[in-house]
Amino acid sequence: MTQTASPSADTPYQNPLIERYASREMATLWGPQRRFRTWRDMWIALAESEQELGIDISDAQLDELRKFRTELNLDVAKEYERIRRHDVMAHVEAYGDQCPNAKGIIHLGATSCFITDNADVILIRDAMQLVARRLAATIDAMATFAAQQRALPCLGFTHLQPAQPTTIGKRCTLWTYDLVLDLQEVEHRLKTLCARSAKGTTGTQASFLQLFGGDHDKVRKLERRVAEKMGFEQVYSVTGQTYPRKVDAQLLDALSGIAQSLHKIATDVRLLASRKEVEEPIEKHQIGSSAMPYKRNPMRSERICALTRYVISLQSSPAMTAATQWMERTLDDSANRRLVIPQAFLAIDASLVLMQNIASGFVVYPKTVTHNLAKELPYMETENIMMRAVEAGGDRQDLHERIRVHSREVAERVNAEGLPNDMIERLKNDPAFSAVEFSNEINPLDFVGRAPEQVDEFIAEQIEPIRKRYSDGDSLSVEVTV
């Protein structure tokens, strides 16, 4: 008889974003300790600002609030929430238990969204700054690889069919530029992020106006002072009960943009790994398959695709939330935002850590790259041959048709019969090309145009300014578990 564990022995579901994927730094940022400390920061900032503007709040009361800023009694708050069914008031009461002298001035004049929304924009700001640093570190690693491979010719593709050659480094700049554009968007969102500050229950500041005896100037000063204590220079001009939920939609657009870029890069790496040209780093004892010991699966890239697909799917939730806010606010945004915003950041964080790891350890197989290109180079040479034949007096349209017919015959020979590509020999024997002097050897670098120079210019114009802006930051290298 099979024995099963008793219900009491079962463990609850664990979020893989926390358990397996995201960095400790990002996971901690969205954890309860950080969130509820930030709530207490907001209560302290409010009380300090109210005292500075003449409200009867003593230094002893403020000192008591500060004393218990980080000594969270979360178990007490949890019990209060079970009874009150209100998270903010549960924490007000729990904080008040620790600060009996200051209990009466905690949350004075404020609504719940003063705490939750202002704390959220602080956490979003810090998370966006971490994402920006992760992006900069990934961009730096990508650009280093592009510079190393600036002049290694490889087969280019359009429609996933062989096309004009490029270089490994130039292809990498395409990946990197997407991330550069994402970083610009993240920096823009950081620049335009504001505090909600002290706006009141429906955004009218009525409770604060009453608190200050009808003094509009003091209410305005309170709003600015609280924002400054939060580290913000600007506040949202007008709000309902919450800061504009349009901001969340724009935030997820930016995170989805990063996800789109990373998914594209990781997909290309998977395709190149299939061609045996470029691989992500493979650990010495890494197992690719439980059944096939020889497998070298691109596991990091596959994980990036999985995580970023998830972020892209989250993009619609804040957009729908912003579209369905009723009048000054409805509460159906709350549970959705608790899920979507932290998890989008956690998944992007994990994906960027993985991509930086891959970019820092790309494995290139130049001989395979050259071999794969060589098989297609005779086709590439036909354009130059045709132009030389035109210069010698040939009819361009007739020459084009002859090359097309030869190409079809060669493709049949190569694909169906497994024989070598004899395109150049066919053209040498075609009377229409008799005036052309054929080269003895095809040089792949003759077909990559300005690709190496474009890599150099891209790094100088786009990457060096980013390296300079983030030069004081940590490289943010994080150990990756596959």
One Martini backbone bead per residue (centre of mass of N, CA, C, O) as a GRO file, in nm:
protein
  482
    1MET     BB    1   0.096   0.036   0.023
    2THR     BB    2   0.060   0.369  -0.031
    3GLN     BB    3   0.208   0.642   0.114
    4THR     BB    4   0.086   0.946   0.246
    5ALA     BB    5   0.087   1.255   0.324
    6SER     BB    6  -0.012   1.458   0.540
    7PRO     BB    7  -0.151   1.763   0.535
    8SER     BB    8   0.053   1.882   0.754
    9ALA     BB    9   0.314   1.808   0.560
   10ASP     BB   10   0.247   2.012   0.368
   11THR     BB   11   0.347   2.246   0.131
   12PRO     BB   12   0.337   2.535  -0.006
   13TYR     BB   13   0.348   2.726  -0.255
   14GLN     BB   14   0.624   2.833  -0.457
   15ASN     BB   15   0.774   3.092  -0.600
   16PRO     BB   16   0.998   3.068  -0.859
   17LEU     BB   17   1.103   3.360  -0.864
   18ILE     BB   18   1.225   3.317  -0.576
   19GLU     BB   19   1.347   3.016  -0.567
   20ARG     BB   20   1.506   3.031  -0.880
   21TYR     BB   21   1.552   3.329  -1.035
   22ALA     BB   22   1.576   3.570  -0.876
   23SER     BB   23   1.730   3.795  -0.712
   24ARG     BB   24   1.784   3.889  -0.394
   25GLU     BB   25   1.752   4.191  -0.436
   26MET     BB   26   1.469   4.188  -0.570
   27ALA     BB   27   1.319   4.011  -0.367
   28THR     BB   28   1.364   4.201  -0.121
   29LEU     BB   29   1.234   4.459  -0.231
   30TRP     BB   30   0.937   4.291  -0.242
   31GLY     BB   31   0.925   4.244   0.045
   32PRO     BB   32   0.780   4.288   0.355
   33GLN     BB   33   0.996   4.444   0.502
   34ARG     BB   34   1.031   4.671   0.296
   35ARG     BB   35   0.740   4.765   0.272
   36PHE     BB   36   0.681   4.825   0.583
   37ARG     BB   37   0.909   5.026   0.617
   38THR     BB   38   0.796   5.225   0.410
   39TRP     BB   39   0.543   5.288   0.558
   40ARG     BB   40   0.689   5.412   0.803
   41ASP     BB   41   0.829   5.632   0.647
   42MET     BB   42   0.564   5.778   0.574
   43TRP     BB   43   0.468   5.841   0.861
   44ILE     BB   44   0.717   6.005   0.935
   45ALA     BB   45   0.709   6.215   0.707
   46LEU     BB   46   0.433   6.327   0.782
   47ALA     BB   47   0.488   6.409   1.077
   48GLU     BB   48   0.725   6.595   1.024
   49SER     BB   49   0.577   6.791   0.831
   50GLU     BB   50   0.353   6.873   1.025
   51GLN     BB   51   0.535   6.991   1.241
   52GLU     BB   52   0.682   7.204   1.055
   53LEU     BB   53   0.369   7.332   1.003
   54GLY     BB   54   0.233   7.330   1.325
   55ILE     BB   55   0.169   7.070   1.436
   56ASP     BB   56   0.095   6.888   1.733
   57ILE     BB   57   0.414   6.753   1.745
   58SER     BB   58   0.648   6.580   1.904
   59ASP     BB   59   0.966   6.475   1.941
   60ALA     BB   60   0.896   6.218   2.101
   61GLN     BB   61   0.708   6.098   1.891
   62LEU     BB   62   0.914   6.080   1.662
   63ASP     BB   63   1.120   5.905   1.811
   64GLU     BB   64   0.930   5.664   1.844
   65LEU     BB   65   0.889   5.609   1.544
   66ARG     BB   66   1.191   5.570   1.475
   67LYS     BB   67   1.259   5.334   1.669
   68PHE     BB   68   1.024   5.146   1.498
   69ARG     BB   69   1.088   5.131   1.193
   70THR     BB   70   1.241   4.821   1.192
   71GLU     BB   71   1.048   4.702   1.425
   72LEU     BB   72   0.859   4.457   1.323
   73ASN     BB   73   0.509   4.347   1.398
   74LEU     BB   74   0.372   4.129   1.192
   75ASP     BB   75   0.200   3.942   1.372
   76VAL     BB   76   0.016   4.167   1.477
   77ALA     BB   77  -0.085   4.270   1.203
   78LYS     BB   78  -0.212   4.004   1.114
   79GLU     BB   79  -0.428   3.994   1.338
   80TYR     BB   80  -0.563   4.263   1.274
   81GLU     BB   81  -0.642   4.186   0.981
   82ARG     BB   82  -0.831   3.953   1.057
   83ILE     BB   83  -1.030   4.153   1.198
   84ARG     BB   84  -1.040   4.420   0.997
   85ARG     BB   85  -0.981   4.382   0.685
   86HIS     BB   86  -0.714   4.592   0.697
   87ASP     BB   87  -0.395   4.660   0.632
   88VAL     BB   88  -0.332   4.950   0.722
   89MET     BB   89  -0.478   4.950   1.000
   90ALA     BB   90  -0.317   4.716   1.113
   91HIS     BB   91  -0.042   4.878   1.109
   92VAL     BB   92  -0.127   5.112   1.280
   93GLU     BB   93  -0.183   4.942   1.535
   94ALA     BB   94   0.090   4.803   1.558
   95TYR     BB   95   0.253   5.067   1.581
   96GLY     BB   96   0.094   5.179   1.827
   97ASP     BB   97   0.183   4.961   2.029
   98GLN     BB   98   0.488   5.064   2.018
   99CYS     BB   99   0.360   5.384   2.008
  100PRO     BB  100   0.170   5.522   2.238
  101ASN     BB  101   0.243   5.834   2.218
  102ALA     BB  102   0.199   5.829   1.879
  103LYS     BB  103  -0.077   5.704   1.797
  104GLY     BB  104  -0.253   5.974   1.739
  105ILE     BB  105  -0.044   6.063   1.474
  106ILE     BB  106  -0.093   5.832   1.302
  107HIS     BB  107  -0.218   5.908   0.992
  108LEU     BB  108  -0.265   6.212   0.978
  109GLY     BB  109  -0.503   6.284   0.724
  110ALA     BB  110  -0.497   6.008   0.593
  111THR     BB  111  -0.487   5.763   0.350
  112SER     BB  112  -0.412   5.460   0.236
  113CYS     BB  113  -0.275   5.571  -0.036
  114PHE     BB  114  -0.050   5.720   0.098
  115ILE     BB  115   0.096   5.456   0.159
  116THR     BB  116   0.078   5.258  -0.086
  117ASP     BB  117   0.153   5.448  -0.327
  118ASN     BB  118   0.415   5.571  -0.220
  119ALA     BB  119   0.556   5.302  -0.174
  120ASP     BB  120   0.538   5.203  -0.466
  121VAL     BB  121   0.711   5.426  -0.602
  122ILE     BB  122   0.963   5.356  -0.447
  123LEU     BB  123   0.991   5.061  -0.539
  124ILE     BB  124   0.987   5.121  -0.840
  125ARG     BB  125   1.234   5.300  -0.847
  126ASP     BB  126   1.435   5.089  -0.734
  127ALA     BB  127   1.377   4.872  -0.949
  128MET     BB  128   1.450   5.045  -1.198
  129GLN     BB  129   1.743   5.095  -1.115
  130LEU     BB  130   1.823   4.798  -1.125
  131VAL     BB  131   1.747   4.750  -1.419
  132ALA     BB  132   1.938   4.960  -1.537
  133ARG     BB  133   2.198   4.819  -1.437
  134ARG     BB  134   2.149   4.554  -1.577
  135LEU     BB  135   2.141   4.666  -1.861
  136ALA     BB  136   2.421   4.795  -1.863
  137ALA     BB  137   2.576   4.529  -1.812
  138THR     BB  138   2.471   4.381  -2.064
  139ILE     BB  139   2.564   4.584  -2.273
  140ASP     BB  140   2.863   4.565  -2.208
  141ALA     BB  141   2.896   4.262  -2.273
  142MET     BB  142   2.797   4.277  -2.563
  143ALA     BB  143   3.006   4.485  -2.668
  144THR     BB  144   3.255   4.319  -2.612
  145PHE     BB  145   3.179   4.093  -2.807
  146ALA     BB  146   3.150   4.264  -3.063
  147ALA     BB  147   3.446   4.357  -3.072
  148GLN     BB  148   3.575   4.073  -3.093
  149GLN     BB  149   3.361   4.009  -3.361
  150ARG     BB  150   3.367   4.238  -3.589
  151ALA     BB  151   3.536   4.042  -3.834
  152LEU     BB  152   3.344   3.787  -3.841
  153PRO     BB  153   3.223   3.618  -4.080
  154CYS     BB  154   2.873   3.566  -4.168
  155LEU     BB  155   2.569   3.451  -4.211
  156GLY     BB  156   2.299   3.594  -4.333
  157PHE     BB  157   1.942   3.673  -4.257
  158THR     BB  158   1.634   3.631  -4.439
  159HIS     BB  159   1.366   3.449  -4.361
  160LEU     BB  160   1.575   3.228  -4.273
  161GLN     BB  161   1.764   3.295  -4.515
  162PRO     BB  162   2.015   3.324  -4.705
  163ALA     BB  163   2.231   3.607  -4.706
  164GLN     BB  164   2.403   3.858  -4.664
  165PRO     BB  165   2.677   3.912  -4.514
  166THR     BB  166   2.820   3.935  -4.194
  167THR     BB  167   2.886   3.976  -3.850
  168ILE     BB  168   2.896   3.885  -3.535
  169GLY     BB  169   2.921   4.173  -3.421
  170LYS     BB  170   2.688   4.306  -3.576
  171ARG     BB  171   2.464   4.128  -3.467
  172CYS     BB  172   2.511   4.215  -3.170
  173THR     BB  173   2.425   4.513  -3.213
  174LEU     BB  174   2.128   4.452  -3.255
  175TRP     BB  175   2.077   4.349  -2.974
  176THR     BB  176   2.193   4.595  -2.815
  177TYR     BB  177   2.011   4.824  -2.924
  178ASP     BB  178   1.752   4.731  -2.796
  179LEU     BB  179   1.862   4.777  -2.505
  180VAL     BB  180   1.919   5.075  -2.534
  181LEU     BB  181   1.623   5.155  -2.581
  182ASP     BB  182   1.527   5.043  -2.311
  183LEU     BB  183   1.700   5.224  -2.131
  184GLN     BB  184   1.576   5.489  -2.222
  185GLU     BB  185   1.291   5.419  -2.116
  186VAL     BB  186   1.364   5.376  -1.821
  187GLU     BB  187   1.485   5.658  -1.774
  188HIS     BB  188   1.225   5.807  -1.842
  189ARG     BB  189   1.050   5.682  -1.619
  190LEU     BB  190   1.225   5.785  -1.387
  191LYS     BB  191   1.208   6.091  -1.455
  192THR     BB  192   0.867   6.084  -1.445
  193LEU     BB  193   0.851   5.997  -1.166
  194CYS     BB  194   0.622   6.034  -0.895
  195ALA     BB  195   0.462   6.157  -0.635
  196ARG     BB  196   0.174   6.162  -0.455
  197SER     BB  197   0.144   6.213  -0.165
  198ALA     BB  198  -0.078   6.468  -0.028
  199LYS     BB  199  -0.416   6.421  -0.154
  200GLY     BB  200  -0.620   6.236  -0.035
  201THR     BB  201  -0.906   6.054  -0.076
  202THR     BB  202  -0.987   6.213  -0.379
  203GLY     BB  203  -0.754   6.447  -0.430
  204THR     BB  204  -0.843   6.729  -0.259
  205GLN     BB  205  -0.722   6.774   0.042
  206ALA     BB  206  -0.941   6.811   0.270
  207SER     BB  207  -0.812   6.699   0.534
  208PHE     BB  208  -0.564   6.895   0.527
  209LEU     BB  209  -0.720   7.158   0.525
  210GLN     BB  210  -0.847   7.110   0.801
  211LEU     BB  211  -0.584   7.067   0.966
  212PHE     BB  212  -0.491   7.379   0.856
  213GLY     BB  213  -0.737   7.577   0.865
  214GLY     BB  214  -0.744   7.656   0.541
  215ASP     BB  215  -0.436   7.637   0.451
  216HIS     BB  216  -0.315   7.612   0.139
  217ASP     BB  217  -0.009   7.654   0.163
  218LYS     BB  218   0.045   7.420   0.365
  219VAL     BB  219  -0.055   7.194   0.188
  220ARG     BB  220   0.154   7.236  -0.033
  221LYS     BB  221   0.401   7.201   0.151
  222LEU     BB  222   0.341   6.918   0.244
  223GLU     BB  223   0.359   6.784  -0.030
  224ARG     BB  224   0.657   6.863  -0.086
  225ARG     BB  225   0.793   6.748   0.171
  226VAL     BB  226   0.719   6.455   0.141
  227ALA     BB  227   0.850   6.414  -0.135
  228GLU     BB  228   1.139   6.484  -0.045
  229LYS     BB  229   1.158   6.253   0.169
  230MET     BB  230   1.124   6.039  -0.077
  231GLY     BB  231   1.304   6.162  -0.332
  232PHE     BB  232   1.116   6.387  -0.473
  233GLU     BB  233   1.051   6.663  -0.694
  234GLN     BB  234   0.774   6.539  -0.786
  235VAL     BB  235   0.424   6.561  -0.846
  236TYR     BB  236   0.124   6.480  -0.914
  237SER     BB  237  -0.092   6.709  -1.007
  238VAL     BB  238  -0.330   6.493  -1.024
  239THR     BB  239  -0.575   6.305  -0.831
  240GLY     BB  240  -0.720   6.071  -0.688
  241GLN     BB  241  -0.671   5.826  -0.475
  242THR     BB  242  -0.461   5.771  -0.694
  243TYR     BB  243  -0.235   5.726  -0.890
  244PRO     BB  244  -0.197   5.697  -1.207
  245ARG     BB  245  -0.253   5.397  -1.383
  246LYS     BB  246  -0.094   5.473  -1.634
  247VAL     BB  247   0.186   5.425  -1.509
  248ASP     BB  248   0.173   5.117  -1.499
  249ALA     BB  249   0.142   5.075  -1.803
  250GLN     BB  250   0.413   5.208  -1.877
  251LEU     BB  251   0.590   5.023  -1.711
  252LEU     BB  252   0.509   4.753  -1.858
  253ASP     BB  253   0.602   4.844  -2.132
  254ALA     BB  254   0.903   4.857  -2.056
  255LEU     BB  255   0.933   4.562  -1.959
  256SER     BB  256   0.830   4.435  -2.220
  257GLY     BB  257   1.054   4.548  -2.400
  258ILE     BB  258   1.277   4.386  -2.270
  259ALA     BB  259   1.152   4.110  -2.320
  260GLN     BB  260   1.155   4.123  -2.627
  261SER     BB  261   1.460   4.148  -2.661
  262LEU     BB  262   1.547   3.891  -2.504
  263HIS     BB  263   1.387   3.690  -2.673
  264LYS     BB  264   1.530   3.745  -2.938
  265ILE     BB  265   1.816   3.677  -2.852
  266ALA     BB  266   1.765   3.390  -2.741
  267THR     BB  267   1.663   3.279  -3.008
  268ASP     BB  268   1.919   3.324  -3.172
  269VAL     BB  269   2.098   3.147  -2.995
  270ARG     BB  270   1.942   2.886  -3.050
  271LEU     BB  271   1.989   2.886  -3.356
  272LEU     BB  272   2.302   2.893  -3.346
  273ALA     BB  273   2.333   2.632  -3.184
  274SER     BB  274   2.212   2.453  -3.410
  275ARG     BB  275   2.463   2.550  -3.609
  276LYS     BB  276   2.737   2.558  -3.436
  277GLU     BB  277   2.843   2.872  -3.381
  278VAL     BB  278   2.679   2.963  -3.114
  279GLU     BB  279   2.713   2.970  -2.753
  280GLU     BB  280   2.647   2.919  -2.455
  281PRO     BB  281   2.756   2.856  -2.164
  282ILE     BB  282   2.918   2.554  -2.041
  283GLU     BB  283   2.923   2.348  -1.795
  284LYS     BB  284   3.110   2.087  -1.700
  285HIS     BB  285   2.844   1.936  -1.534
  286GLN     BB  286   2.632   1.970  -1.734
  287ILE     BB  287   2.292   1.877  -1.812
  288GLY     BB  288   2.082   1.829  -2.097
  289SER     BB  289   1.993   1.516  -2.050
  290SER     BB  290   1.853   1.225  -1.913
  291ALA     BB  291   1.887   1.049  -2.199
  292MET     BB  292   2.110   1.254  -2.348
  293PRO     BB  293   2.441   1.311  -2.284
  294TYR     BB  294   2.518   1.495  -2.552
  295LYS     BB  295   2.362   1.730  -2.478
  296ARG     BB  296   2.345   2.109  -2.561
  297ASN     BB  297   2.147   2.292  -2.415
  298PRO     BB  298   1.994   2.622  -2.419
  299MET     BB  299   1.891   2.691  -2.111
  300ARG     BB  300   1.909   2.994  -2.065
  301SER     BB  301   1.756   3.086  -2.318
  302GLU     BB  302   1.499   2.932  -2.254
  303ARG     BB  303   1.441   3.078  -1.990
  304ILE     BB  304   1.415   3.357  -2.104
  305CYS     BB  305   1.173   3.296  -2.284
  306ALA     BB  306   0.983   3.216  -2.056
  307LEU     BB  307   0.996   3.477  -1.882
  308THR     BB  308   0.935   3.694  -2.104
  309ARG     BB  309   0.662   3.586  -2.188
  310TYR     BB  310   0.534   3.654  -1.918
  311VAL     BB  311   0.573   3.960  -1.924
  312ILE     BB  312   0.418   4.015  -2.183
  313SER     BB  313   0.145   3.903  -2.063
  314LEU     BB  314   0.126   4.142  -1.836
  315GLN     BB  315   0.074   4.407  -1.998
  316SER     BB  316  -0.251   4.407  -1.996
  317SER     BB  317  -0.336   4.460  -1.701
  318PRO     BB  318  -0.273   4.768  -1.655
  319ALA     BB  319  -0.440   4.858  -1.895
  320MET     BB  320  -0.712   4.756  -1.783
  321THR     BB  321  -0.701   4.910  -1.520
  322ALA     BB  322  -0.690   5.197  -1.640
  323ALA     BB  323  -0.967   5.154  -1.805
  324THR     BB  324  -1.138   5.066  -1.510
  325GLN     BB  325  -1.150   5.330  -1.363
  326TRP     BB  326  -1.366   5.465  -1.130
  327MET     BB  327  -1.341   5.766  -1.124
  328GLU     BB  328  -1.139   5.794  -0.837
  329ARG     BB  329  -1.187   5.474  -0.767
  330THR     BB  330  -1.107   5.122  -0.764
  331LEU     BB  331  -1.027   4.802  -0.605
  332ASP     BB  332  -0.951   4.606  -0.858
  333ASP     BB  333  -0.630   4.675  -0.853
  334SER     BB  334  -0.487   4.552  -0.606
  335ALA     BB  335  -0.438   4.245  -0.658
  336ASN     BB  336  -0.313   4.284  -0.936
  337ARG     BB  337  -0.063   4.459  -0.847
  338ARG     BB  338   0.062   4.255  -0.646
  339LEU     BB  339   0.136   4.066  -0.886
  340VAL     BB  340   0.245   4.214  -1.146
  341ILE     BB  341   0.474   4.408  -1.064
  342PRO     BB  342   0.673   4.226  -0.910
  343GLN     BB  343   0.686   3.990  -1.123
  344ALA     BB  344   0.800   4.152  -1.355
  345PHE     BB  345   1.063   4.228  -1.212
  346LEU     BB  346   1.163   3.945  -1.143
  347ALA     BB  347   1.175   3.835  -1.438
  348ILE     BB  348   1.365   4.052  -1.553
  349ASP     BB  349   1.596   4.011  -1.363
  350ALA     BB  350   1.652   3.715  -1.437
  351SER     BB  351   1.699   3.766  -1.743
  352LEU     BB  352   1.940   3.964  -1.716
  353VAL     BB  353   2.130   3.780  -1.564
  354LEU     BB  354   2.142   3.566  -1.785
  355MET     BB  355   2.237   3.749  -2.024
  356GLN     BB  356   2.500   3.841  -1.899
  357ASN     BB  357   2.618   3.559  -1.872
  358ILE     BB  358   2.617   3.490  -2.170
  359ALA     BB  359   2.775   3.741  -2.284
  360SER     BB  360   3.036   3.669  -2.100
  361GLY     BB  361   3.037   3.343  -2.250
  362PHE     BB  362   3.061   3.318  -2.534
  363VAL     BB  363   3.065   3.063  -2.791
  364VAL     BB  364   3.287   3.032  -3.067
  365TYR     BB  365   3.292   2.875  -3.411
  366PRO     BB  366   3.473   2.970  -3.671
  367LYS     BB  367   3.482   2.721  -3.861
  368THR     BB  368   3.177   2.687  -3.881
  369VAL     BB  369   3.111   2.966  -3.980
  370THR     BB  370   3.287   2.944  -4.238
  371HIS     BB  371   3.160   2.690  -4.357
  372ASN     BB  372   2.867   2.795  -4.382
  373LEU     BB  373   2.942   3.033  -4.566
  374ALA     BB  374   3.090   2.887  -4.802
  375LYS     BB  375   2.832   2.742  -4.916
  376GLU     BB  376   2.706   3.047  -5.003
  377LEU     BB  377   2.910   3.238  -5.152
  378PRO     BB  378   2.860   3.187  -5.456
  379TYR     BB  379   2.596   3.345  -5.453
  380MET     BB  380   2.714   3.620  -5.361
  381GLU     BB  381   2.909   3.656  -5.612
  382THR     BB  382   2.700   3.705  -5.845
  383GLU     BB  383   2.661   4.011  -5.818
  384ASN     BB  384   2.948   4.091  -5.902
  385ILE     BB  385   2.950   3.942  -6.172
  386MET     BB  386   2.713   4.089  -6.300
  387MET     BB  387   2.838   4.376  -6.290
  388ARG     BB  388   3.085   4.308  -6.467
  389ALA     BB  389   2.916   4.219  -6.714
  390VAL     BB  390   2.782   4.492  -6.759
  391GLU     BB  391   3.045   4.656  -6.798
  392ALA     BB  392   3.106   4.461  -7.063
  393GLY     BB  393   2.789   4.475  -7.208
  394GLY     BB  394   2.567   4.345  -7.067
  395ASP     BB  395   2.248   4.224  -6.988
  396ARG     BB  396   2.097   4.244  -6.694
  397GLN     BB  397   1.840   4.065  -6.731
  398ASP     BB  398   1.976   3.823  -6.861
  399LEU     BB  399   2.177   3.767  -6.634
  400HIS     BB  400   1.973   3.727  -6.408
  401GLU     BB  401   1.833   3.479  -6.536
  402ARG     BB  402   2.078   3.293  -6.549
  403ILE     BB  403   2.133   3.290  -6.245
  404ARG     BB  404   1.862   3.176  -6.159
  405VAL     BB  405   1.884   2.906  -6.307
  406HIS     BB  406   2.148   2.810  -6.186
  407SER     BB  407   2.056   2.819  -5.889
  408ARG     BB  408   1.843   2.597  -5.909
  409GLU     BB  409   2.037   2.372  -5.999
  410VAL     BB  410   2.226   2.388  -5.756
  411ALA     BB  411   2.019   2.333  -5.535
  412GLU     BB  412   1.953   2.051  -5.630
  413ARG     BB  413   2.240   1.939  -5.604
  414VAL     BB  414   2.282   2.003  -5.299
  415ASN     BB  415   2.006   1.904  -5.165
  416ALA     BB  416   1.945   1.625  -5.321
  417GLU     BB  417   2.267   1.514  -5.368
  418GLY     BB  418   2.514   1.637  -5.194
  419LEU     BB  419   2.669   1.842  -5.358
  420PRO     BB  420   2.862   2.074  -5.460
  421ASN     BB  421   2.912   2.407  -5.517
  422ASP     BB  422   2.905   2.516  -5.886
  423MET     BB  423   2.843   2.813  -5.968
  424ILE     BB  424   3.106   2.937  -6.083
  425GLU     BB  425   3.156   2.726  -6.304
  426ARG     BB  426   2.900   2.783  -6.464
  427LEU     BB  427   2.969   3.081  -6.532
  428LYS     BB  428   3.236   3.028  -6.678
  429ASN     BB  429   3.064   2.845  -6.903
  430ASP     BB  430   2.912   3.104  -6.969
  431PRO     BB  431   2.907   3.321  -7.237
  432ALA     BB  432   2.783   3.576  -7.087
  433PHE     BB  433   3.071   3.565  -6.890
  434SER     BB  434   3.342   3.587  -7.064
  435ALA     BB  435   3.439   3.892  -6.973
  436VAL     BB  436   3.499   3.777  -6.697
  437GLU     BB  437   3.707   3.804  -6.415
  438PHE     BB  438   3.794   3.553  -6.211
  439SER     BB  439   3.845   3.466  -5.905
  440ASN     BB  440   4.026   3.237  -5.718
  441GLU     BB  441   3.914   3.378  -5.445
  442ILE     BB  442   3.690   3.407  -5.182
  443ASN     BB  443   3.626   3.691  -4.976
  444PRO     BB  444   3.424   3.748  -4.714
  445LEU     BB  445   3.498   4.057  -4.654
  446ASP     BB  446   3.372   4.158  -4.934
  447PHE     BB  447   3.052   4.119  -4.804
  448VAL     BB  448   3.031   4.315  -4.523
  449GLY     BB  449   3.117   4.587  -4.563
  450ARG     BB  450   3.076   4.799  -4.264
  451ALA     BB  451   3.053   4.620  -4.014
  452PRO     BB  452   3.311   4.675  -3.843
  453GLU     BB  453   3.272   4.986  -3.836
  454GLN     BB  454   2.990   4.981  -3.705
  455VAL     BB  455   3.081   4.870  -3.440
  456ASP     BB  456   3.267   5.099  -3.358
  457GLU     BB  457   3.055   5.328  -3.376
  458PHE     BB  458   2.849   5.214  -3.179
  459ILE     BB  459   3.030   5.211  -2.930
  460ALA     BB  460   3.102   5.514  -2.931
  461GLU     BB  461   2.798   5.635  -2.945
  462GLN     BB  462   2.634   5.427  -2.735
  463ILE     BB  463   2.818   5.282  -2.510
  464GLU     BB  464   3.011   5.482  -2.372
  465PRO     BB  465   2.795   5.660  -2.231
  466ILE     BB  466   2.690   5.427  -2.055
  467ARG     BB  467   2.953   5.357  -1.913
  468LYS     BB  468   2.979   5.636  -1.785
  469ARG     BB  469   2.707   5.649  -1.625
  470TYR     BB  470   2.781   5.339  -1.488
  471SER     BB  471   3.077   5.338  -1.354
  472ASP     BB  472   2.988   5.340  -1.034
  473GLY     BB  473   2.881   5.067  -1.062
  474ASP     BB  474   2.804   4.764  -1.038
  475SER     BB  475   2.832   4.480  -1.233
  476LEU     BB  476   2.616   4.260  -1.137
  477SER     BB  477   2.720   3.989  -1.086
  478VAL     BB  478   2.551   3.668  -1.105
  479GLU     BB  479   2.488   3.374  -1.000
  480VAL     BB  480   2.403   3.089  -1.198
  481THR     BB  481   2.126   2.866  -1.206
  482VAL     BB  482   2.041   2.576  -1.421
   0.00000   0.00000   0.00000
